[in-house]
mmCIF file with all atom_site columns, C-alpha atoms in Angstrom:
data_model
loop_
_atom_site.group_PDB
_atom_site.id
_atom_site.type_symbol
_atom_site.label_atom_id
_atom_site.label_alt_id
_atom_site.label_comp_id
_atom_site.label_asym_id
_atom_site.label_entity_id
_atom_site.label_seq_id
_atom_site.pdbx_PDB_ins_code
_atom_site.Cartn_x
_atom_site.Cartn_y
_atom_site.Cartn_z
_atom_site.occupancy
_atom_site.B_iso_or_equiv
_atom_site.pdbx_formal_charge
_atom_site.auth_seq_id
_atom_site.auth_comp_id
_atom_site.auth_asym_id
_atom_site.auth_atom_id
_atom_site.pdbx_PDB_model_num
ATOM 1   C CA . MET A 1 1   ? -19.649 -6.397  -15.888 1.00 71.00 ? 23  MET A CA 1
ATOM 2   C CA . ILE A 1 2   ? -19.007 -4.140  -12.900 1.00 76.00 ? 24  ILE A CA 1
ATOM 3   C CA . PHE A 1 3   ? -18.637 -7.157  -10.605 1.00 82.00 ? 25  PHE A CA 1
ATOM 4   C CA . ILE A 1 4   ? -16.022 -8.660  -12.927 1.00 83.00 ? 26  ILE A CA 1
ATOM 5   C CA . SER A 1 5   ? -14.086 -5.380  -12.916 1.00 80.00 ? 27  SER A CA 1
ATOM 6   C CA . ILE A 1 6   ? -14.125 -5.303  -9.119  1.00 81.00 ? 28  ILE A CA 1
ATOM 7   C CA . ILE A 1 7   ? -12.902 -8.922  -8.974  1.00 84.00 ? 29  ILE A CA 1
ATOM 8   C CA . LYS A 1 8   ? -10.136 -8.106  -11.483 1.00 82.00 ? 30  LYS A CA 1
ATOM 9   C CA . GLY A 1 9   ? -9.108  -5.142  -9.331  1.00 80.00 ? 31  GLY A CA 1
ATOM 10  C CA . ILE A 1 10  ? -9.025  -7.325  -6.226  1.00 82.00 ? 32  ILE A CA 1
ATOM 11  C CA . ILE A 1 11  ? -6.936  -9.989  -8.004  1.00 85.00 ? 33  ILE A CA 1
ATOM 12  C CA . VAL A 1 12  ? -4.474  -7.354  -9.208  1.00 80.00 ? 34  VAL A CA 1
ATOM 13  C CA . GLY A 1 13  ? -4.474  -5.943  -5.665  1.00 80.00 ? 35  GLY A CA 1
ATOM 14  C CA . VAL A 1 14  ? -3.618  -9.326  -4.132  1.00 82.00 ? 36  VAL A CA 1
ATOM 15  C CA . ILE A 1 15  ? -0.776  -9.852  -6.607  1.00 83.00 ? 37  ILE A CA 1
ATOM 16  C CA . THR A 1 16  ? 0.496   -6.321  -6.039  1.00 78.00 ? 38  THR A CA 1
ATOM 17  C CA . ALA A 1 17  ? 0.218   -6.698  -2.263  1.00 77.00 ? 39  ALA A CA 1
ATOM 18  C CA . PHE A 1 18  ? 2.678   -9.593  -2.414  1.00 79.00 ? 40  PHE A CA 1
ATOM 19  C CA . VAL A 1 19  ? 5.011   -8.240  -5.092  1.00 79.00 ? 41  VAL A CA 1
ATOM 20  C CA . VAL A 1 20  ? 5.524   -4.679  -3.786  1.00 75.00 ? 42  VAL A CA 1
ATOM 21  C CA . PRO A 1 21  ? 6.650   -5.630  -0.236  1.00 75.00 ? 43  PRO A CA 1
ATOM 22  C CA . PHE A 1 22  ? 8.839   -8.400  -1.675  1.00 77.00 ? 44  PHE A CA 1
ATOM 23  C CA . ILE A 1 23  ? 10.606  -5.913  -3.958  1.00 75.00 ? 45  ILE A CA 1
ATOM 24  C CA . CYS A 1 24  ? 10.888  -3.280  -1.211  1.00 72.00 ? 46  CYS A CA 1
ATOM 25  C CA . ILE A 1 25  ? 12.244  -5.693  1.395   1.00 73.00 ? 47  ILE A CA 1
ATOM 26  C CA . ASN A 1 26  ? 14.776  -7.240  -0.980  1.00 73.00 ? 48  ASN A CA 1
ATOM 27  C CA . GLY A 1 27  ? 15.802  -3.854  -2.374  1.00 72.00 ? 49  GLY A CA 1
ATOM 28  C CA . LEU A 1 28  ? 16.382  -2.386  1.072   1.00 68.00 ? 50  LEU A CA 1
ATOM 29  C CA . SER A 1 29  ? 18.189  -5.453  2.364   1.00 69.00 ? 51  SER A CA 1
ATOM 30  C CA . GLY A 1 30  ? 20.398  -5.339  -0.737  1.00 70.00 ? 52  GLY A CA 1
ATOM 31  C CA . LEU A 1 31  ? 21.260  -1.746  0.094   1.00 70.00 ? 53  LEU A CA 1
ATOM 32  C CA . TYR A 1 32  ? 22.138  -2.740  3.643   1.00 70.00 ? 54  TYR A CA 1
ATOM 33  C CA . GLY A 1 33  ? 24.579  -5.401  2.551   1.00 71.00 ? 55  GLY A CA 1
ATOM 34  C CA . GLY A 1 34  ? 22.865  -8.659  1.718   1.00 66.00 ? 56  GLY A CA 1
ATOM 35  C CA . LEU A 1 35  ? 19.753  -10.766 1.552   1.00 63.00 ? 57  LEU A CA 1
ATOM 36  C CA . TYR A 1 36  ? 19.301  -12.318 4.955   1.00 61.00 ? 58  TYR A CA 1
ATOM 37  C CA . ASN A 1 37  ? 15.561  -12.946 4.744   1.00 62.00 ? 59  ASN A CA 1
ATOM 38  C CA . VAL A 1 38  ? 13.978  -13.268 1.320   1.00 57.00 ? 60  VAL A CA 1
ATOM 39  C CA . PHE A 1 39  ? 10.347  -12.973 2.391   1.00 58.00 ? 61  PHE A CA 1
ATOM 40  C CA . GLY A 1 40  ? 10.700  -10.377 5.139   1.00 57.00 ? 62  GLY A CA 1
ATOM 41  C CA . SER A 1 41  ? 8.298   -9.810  7.981   1.00 67.00 ? 63  SER A CA 1
ATOM 42  C CA . ARG A 1 42  ? 4.801   -11.210 7.687   1.00 69.00 ? 64  ARG A CA 1
ATOM 43  C CA . TRP A 1 43  ? 3.205   -8.065  9.067   1.00 69.00 ? 65  TRP A CA 1
ATOM 44  C CA . THR A 1 44  ? 4.459   -6.137  6.021   1.00 70.00 ? 66  THR A CA 1
ATOM 45  C CA . TYR A 1 45  ? 2.422   -8.356  3.727   1.00 72.00 ? 67  TYR A CA 1
ATOM 46  C CA . ILE A 1 46  ? -0.617  -8.136  6.014   1.00 75.00 ? 68  ILE A CA 1
ATOM 47  C CA . ALA A 1 47  ? -0.432  -4.337  6.076   1.00 74.00 ? 69  ALA A CA 1
ATOM 48  C CA . TYR A 1 48  ? -0.229  -4.141  2.298   1.00 75.00 ? 70  TYR A CA 1
ATOM 49  C CA . LEU A 1 49  ? -3.080  -6.641  1.877   1.00 78.00 ? 71  LEU A CA 1
ATOM 50  C CA . ILE A 1 50  ? -5.311  -4.568  4.138   1.00 78.00 ? 72  ILE A CA 1
ATOM 51  C CA . ALA A 1 51  ? -4.441  -1.389  2.245   1.00 77.00 ? 73  ALA A CA 1
ATOM 52  C CA . ILE A 1 52  ? -4.233  -2.482  -1.387  1.00 78.00 ? 74  ILE A CA 1
ATOM 53  C CA . ILE A 1 53  ? -7.116  -4.926  -1.867  1.00 80.00 ? 75  ILE A CA 1
ATOM 54  C CA . PRO A 1 54  ? -10.018 -2.522  -1.139  1.00 82.00 ? 76  PRO A CA 1
ATOM 55  C CA . THR A 1 55  ? -8.314  0.326   -2.986  1.00 80.00 ? 77  THR A CA 1
ATOM 56  C CA . PHE A 1 56  ? -7.682  -1.713  -6.116  1.00 78.00 ? 78  PHE A CA 1
ATOM 57  C CA . GLY A 1 57  ? -11.219 -3.114  -5.937  1.00 81.00 ? 79  GLY A CA 1
ATOM 58  C CA . TYR A 1 58  ? -12.556 0.435   -5.954  1.00 81.00 ? 80  TYR A CA 1
ATOM 59  C CA . VAL A 1 59  ? -10.194 1.457   -8.760  1.00 80.00 ? 81  VAL A CA 1
ATOM 60  C CA . GLY A 1 60  ? -11.428 -1.514  -10.807 1.00 78.00 ? 82  GLY A CA 1
ATOM 61  C CA . PHE A 1 61  ? -15.004 -0.379  -10.159 1.00 80.00 ? 83  PHE A CA 1
ATOM 62  C CA . TYR A 1 62  ? -14.113 3.200   -11.109 1.00 79.00 ? 84  TYR A CA 1
ATOM 63  C CA . PHE A 1 63  ? -12.393 2.201   -14.340 1.00 75.00 ? 85  PHE A CA 1
ATOM 64  C CA . SER A 1 64  ? -15.362 0.012   -15.307 1.00 76.00 ? 86  SER A CA 1
ATOM 65  C CA . LYS A 1 65  ? -17.587 3.105   -15.238 1.00 77.00 ? 87  LYS A CA 1
ATOM 66  C CA . LYS A 1 66  ? -15.293 5.127   -17.518 1.00 76.00 ? 88  LYS A CA 1
ATOM 67  C CA . SER A 1 67  ? -14.742 4.140   -21.137 1.00 72.00 ? 89  SER A CA 1
ATOM 68  C CA . THR A 1 68  ? -11.861 6.513   -21.866 1.00 78.00 ? 90  THR A CA 1
ATOM 69  C CA . LEU A 1 69  ? -9.631  8.420   -19.496 1.00 76.00 ? 91  LEU A CA 1
ATOM 70  C CA . SER A 1 70  ? -7.154  11.150  -20.245 1.00 82.00 ? 92  SER A CA 1
ATOM 71  C CA . ASN A 1 71  ? -3.587  10.821  -19.035 1.00 80.00 ? 93  ASN A CA 1
ATOM 72  C CA . ARG A 1 72  ? -4.146  13.676  -16.580 1.00 85.00 ? 94  ARG A CA 1
ATOM 73  C CA . HIS A 1 73  ? -7.151  11.889  -15.090 1.00 83.00 ? 95  HIS A CA 1
ATOM 74  C CA . ARG A 1 74  ? -5.137  8.674   -14.743 1.00 79.00 ? 96  ARG A CA 1
ATOM 75  C CA . TRP A 1 75  ? -2.459  10.605  -12.832 1.00 83.00 ? 97  TRP A CA 1
ATOM 76  C CA . LYS A 1 76  ? -5.143  11.951  -10.477 1.00 85.00 ? 98  LYS A CA 1
ATOM 77  C CA . VAL A 1 77  ? -6.571  8.483   -9.836  1.00 82.00 ? 99  VAL A CA 1
ATOM 78  C CA . SER A 1 78  ? -3.046  7.145   -9.321  1.00 80.00 ? 100 SER A CA 1
ATOM 79  C CA . ALA A 1 79  ? -2.196  9.918   -6.853  1.00 83.00 ? 101 ALA A CA 1
ATOM 80  C CA . ILE A 1 80  ? -5.353  9.418   -4.811  1.00 85.00 ? 102 ILE A CA 1
ATOM 81  C CA . SER A 1 81  ? -4.969  5.626   -4.775  1.00 83.00 ? 103 SER A CA 1
ATOM 82  C CA . VAL A 1 82  ? -1.318  5.721   -3.771  1.00 82.00 ? 104 VAL A CA 1
ATOM 83  C CA . PHE A 1 83  ? -2.009  8.295   -1.054  1.00 83.00 ? 105 PHE A CA 1
ATOM 84  C CA . ILE A 1 84  ? -4.763  6.134   0.445   1.00 82.00 ? 106 ILE A CA 1
ATOM 85  C CA . ILE A 1 85  ? -2.636  2.987   0.209   1.00 80.00 ? 107 ILE A CA 1
ATOM 86  C CA . SER A 1 86  ? 0.395   4.639   1.799   1.00 80.00 ? 108 SER A CA 1
ATOM 87  C CA . ILE A 1 87  ? -1.602  6.082   4.688   1.00 80.00 ? 109 ILE A CA 1
ATOM 88  C CA . ILE A 1 88  ? -3.413  2.821   5.438   1.00 79.00 ? 110 ILE A CA 1
ATOM 89  C CA . ALA A 1 89  ? -0.332  0.621   4.963   1.00 77.00 ? 111 ALA A CA 1
ATOM 90  C CA . ASN A 1 90  ? 1.841   2.890   7.096   1.00 76.00 ? 112 ASN A CA 1
ATOM 91  C CA . SER A 1 91  ? -0.581  3.271   9.990   1.00 78.00 ? 113 SER A CA 1
ATOM 92  C CA . VAL A 1 92  ? -1.970  -0.277  10.014  1.00 77.00 ? 114 VAL A CA 1
ATOM 93  C CA . GLY A 1 93  ? 1.465   -1.759  9.368   1.00 75.00 ? 115 GLY A CA 1
ATOM 94  C CA . LEU A 1 94  ? 3.047   0.207   12.173  1.00 75.00 ? 116 LEU A CA 1
ATOM 95  C CA . LEU A 1 95  ? 0.284   -0.731  14.604  1.00 80.00 ? 117 LEU A CA 1
ATOM 96  C CA . ILE A 1 96  ? 0.521   -4.421  13.626  1.00 78.00 ? 118 ILE A CA 1
ATOM 97  C CA . GLY A 1 97  ? 4.286   -4.235  14.058  1.00 75.00 ? 119 GLY A CA 1
ATOM 98  C CA . TYR A 1 98  ? 3.898   -2.708  17.516  1.00 77.00 ? 120 TYR A CA 1
ATOM 99  C CA . ILE A 1 99  ? 1.415   -5.414  18.505  1.00 80.00 ? 121 ILE A CA 1
ATOM 100 C CA . LEU A 1 100 ? 3.787   -8.160  17.333  1.00 77.00 ? 122 LEU A CA 1
ATOM 101 C CA . VAL A 1 101 ? 6.850   -6.646  19.004  1.00 75.00 ? 123 VAL A CA 1
ATOM 102 C CA . LEU A 1 102 ? 5.356   -5.271  22.228  1.00 78.00 ? 124 LEU A CA 1
ATOM 103 C CA . GLY A 1 103 ? 2.399   -7.622  22.627  1.00 80.00 ? 125 GLY A CA 1
ATOM 104 C CA . SER A 1 104 ? -0.202  -4.849  22.895  1.00 79.00 ? 126 SER A CA 1
ATOM 105 C CA . LEU A 1 105 ? -0.809  -1.190  22.203  1.00 78.00 ? 127 LEU A CA 1
ATOM 106 C CA . GLU A 1 106 ? -0.831  -0.161  25.872  1.00 81.00 ? 128 GLU A CA 1
ATOM 107 C CA . THR A 1 107 ? 2.592   1.505   25.717  1.00 79.00 ? 129 THR A CA 1
ATOM 108 C CA . VAL A 1 108 ? 2.114   3.092   22.283  1.00 77.00 ? 130 VAL A CA 1
ATOM 109 C CA . ASN A 1 109 ? 0.875   6.647   21.919  1.00 79.00 ? 131 ASN A CA 1
ATOM 110 C CA . VAL A 1 110 ? -1.523  5.938   19.045  1.00 78.00 ? 132 VAL A CA 1
ATOM 111 C CA . GLU A 1 111 ? -2.815  9.523   18.945  1.00 81.00 ? 133 GLU A CA 1
ATOM 112 C CA . GLU A 1 112 ? 0.633   10.739  17.883  1.00 80.00 ? 134 GLU A CA 1
ATOM 113 C CA . VAL A 1 113 ? 1.615   7.784   15.688  1.00 77.00 ? 135 VAL A CA 1
ATOM 114 C CA . VAL A 1 114 ? -1.320  7.999   13.265  1.00 77.00 ? 136 VAL A CA 1
ATOM 115 C CA . PRO A 1 115 ? -0.822  11.717  12.357  1.00 82.00 ? 137 PRO A CA 1
ATOM 116 C CA . PHE A 1 116 ? 2.867   10.970  11.794  1.00 79.00 ? 138 PHE A CA 1
ATOM 117 C CA . MET A 1 117 ? 1.861   8.267   9.305   1.00 78.00 ? 139 MET A CA 1
ATOM 118 C CA . LEU A 1 118 ? -0.328  10.834  7.519   1.00 79.00 ? 140 LEU A CA 1
ATOM 119 C CA . LEU A 1 119 ? 2.692   13.128  7.313   1.00 82.00 ? 141 LEU A CA 1
ATOM 120 C CA . LEU A 1 120 ? 4.922   10.284  6.118   1.00 77.00 ? 142 LEU A CA 1
ATOM 121 C CA . GLY A 1 121 ? 2.405   9.313   3.430   1.00 77.00 ? 143 GLY A CA 1
ATOM 122 C CA . THR A 1 122 ? 2.281   12.925  2.268   1.00 81.00 ? 144 THR A CA 1
ATOM 123 C CA . LEU A 1 123 ? 6.062   13.330  2.202   1.00 80.00 ? 145 LEU A CA 1
ATOM 124 C CA . LEU A 1 124 ? 6.536   10.126  0.202   1.00 74.00 ? 146 LEU A CA 1
ATOM 125 C CA . LEU A 1 125 ? 4.049   11.139  -2.513  1.00 78.00 ? 147 LEU A CA 1
ATOM 126 C CA . PRO A 1 126 ? 6.741   12.347  -4.970  1.00 79.00 ? 148 PRO A CA 1
ATOM 127 C CA . ILE A 1 127 ? 8.227   8.849   -4.894  1.00 74.00 ? 149 ILE A CA 1
ATOM 128 C CA . THR A 1 128 ? 5.054   6.782   -4.693  1.00 73.00 ? 150 THR A CA 1
ATOM 129 C CA . ILE A 1 129 ? 2.895   8.509   -7.318  1.00 75.00 ? 151 ILE A CA 1
ATOM 130 C CA . PRO A 1 130 ? 5.113   7.535   -10.290 1.00 75.00 ? 152 PRO A CA 1
ATOM 131 C CA . LEU A 1 131 ? 5.332   3.999   -8.895  1.00 67.00 ? 153 LEU A CA 1
ATOM 132 C CA . GLY A 1 132 ? 1.548   3.905   -8.561  1.00 68.00 ? 154 GLY A CA 1
ATOM 133 C CA . LYS A 1 133 ? 1.138   5.090   -12.132 1.00 67.00 ? 155 LYS A CA 1
ATOM 134 C CA . PHE A 1 134 ? 3.491   2.322   -13.231 1.00 64.00 ? 156 PHE A CA 1
ATOM 135 C CA . ILE A 1 135 ? 1.466   -0.343  -11.398 1.00 59.00 ? 157 ILE A CA 1
#
């Protein structure tokens, strides 16, 4: 039963990893004046896949262990999950983007980029936690 819950979490994670960047890219491009590229950059989807699939697999495992959860506990799980996803997606996505644009990480100061992504993930928590609870 636990294995099935983990697989369900991974399936939901794969679906979410394709839907969330699609919505974000199209929403932002709509704000900037039009849809020029419907599917966006491929590295965005890769970054979200790397971040969301293991997190949702673990959340599926966690929810299989608990029979009932209070609303407060669900908010805590949502906050922790979204924080982990935002940190991993931001840092991995930025590094993948640098590799695709520059060709390597030789000219990137990785020691300063990764703490900035931690700060960005923390600052975006008021926006991402309600979205994570919705998902």
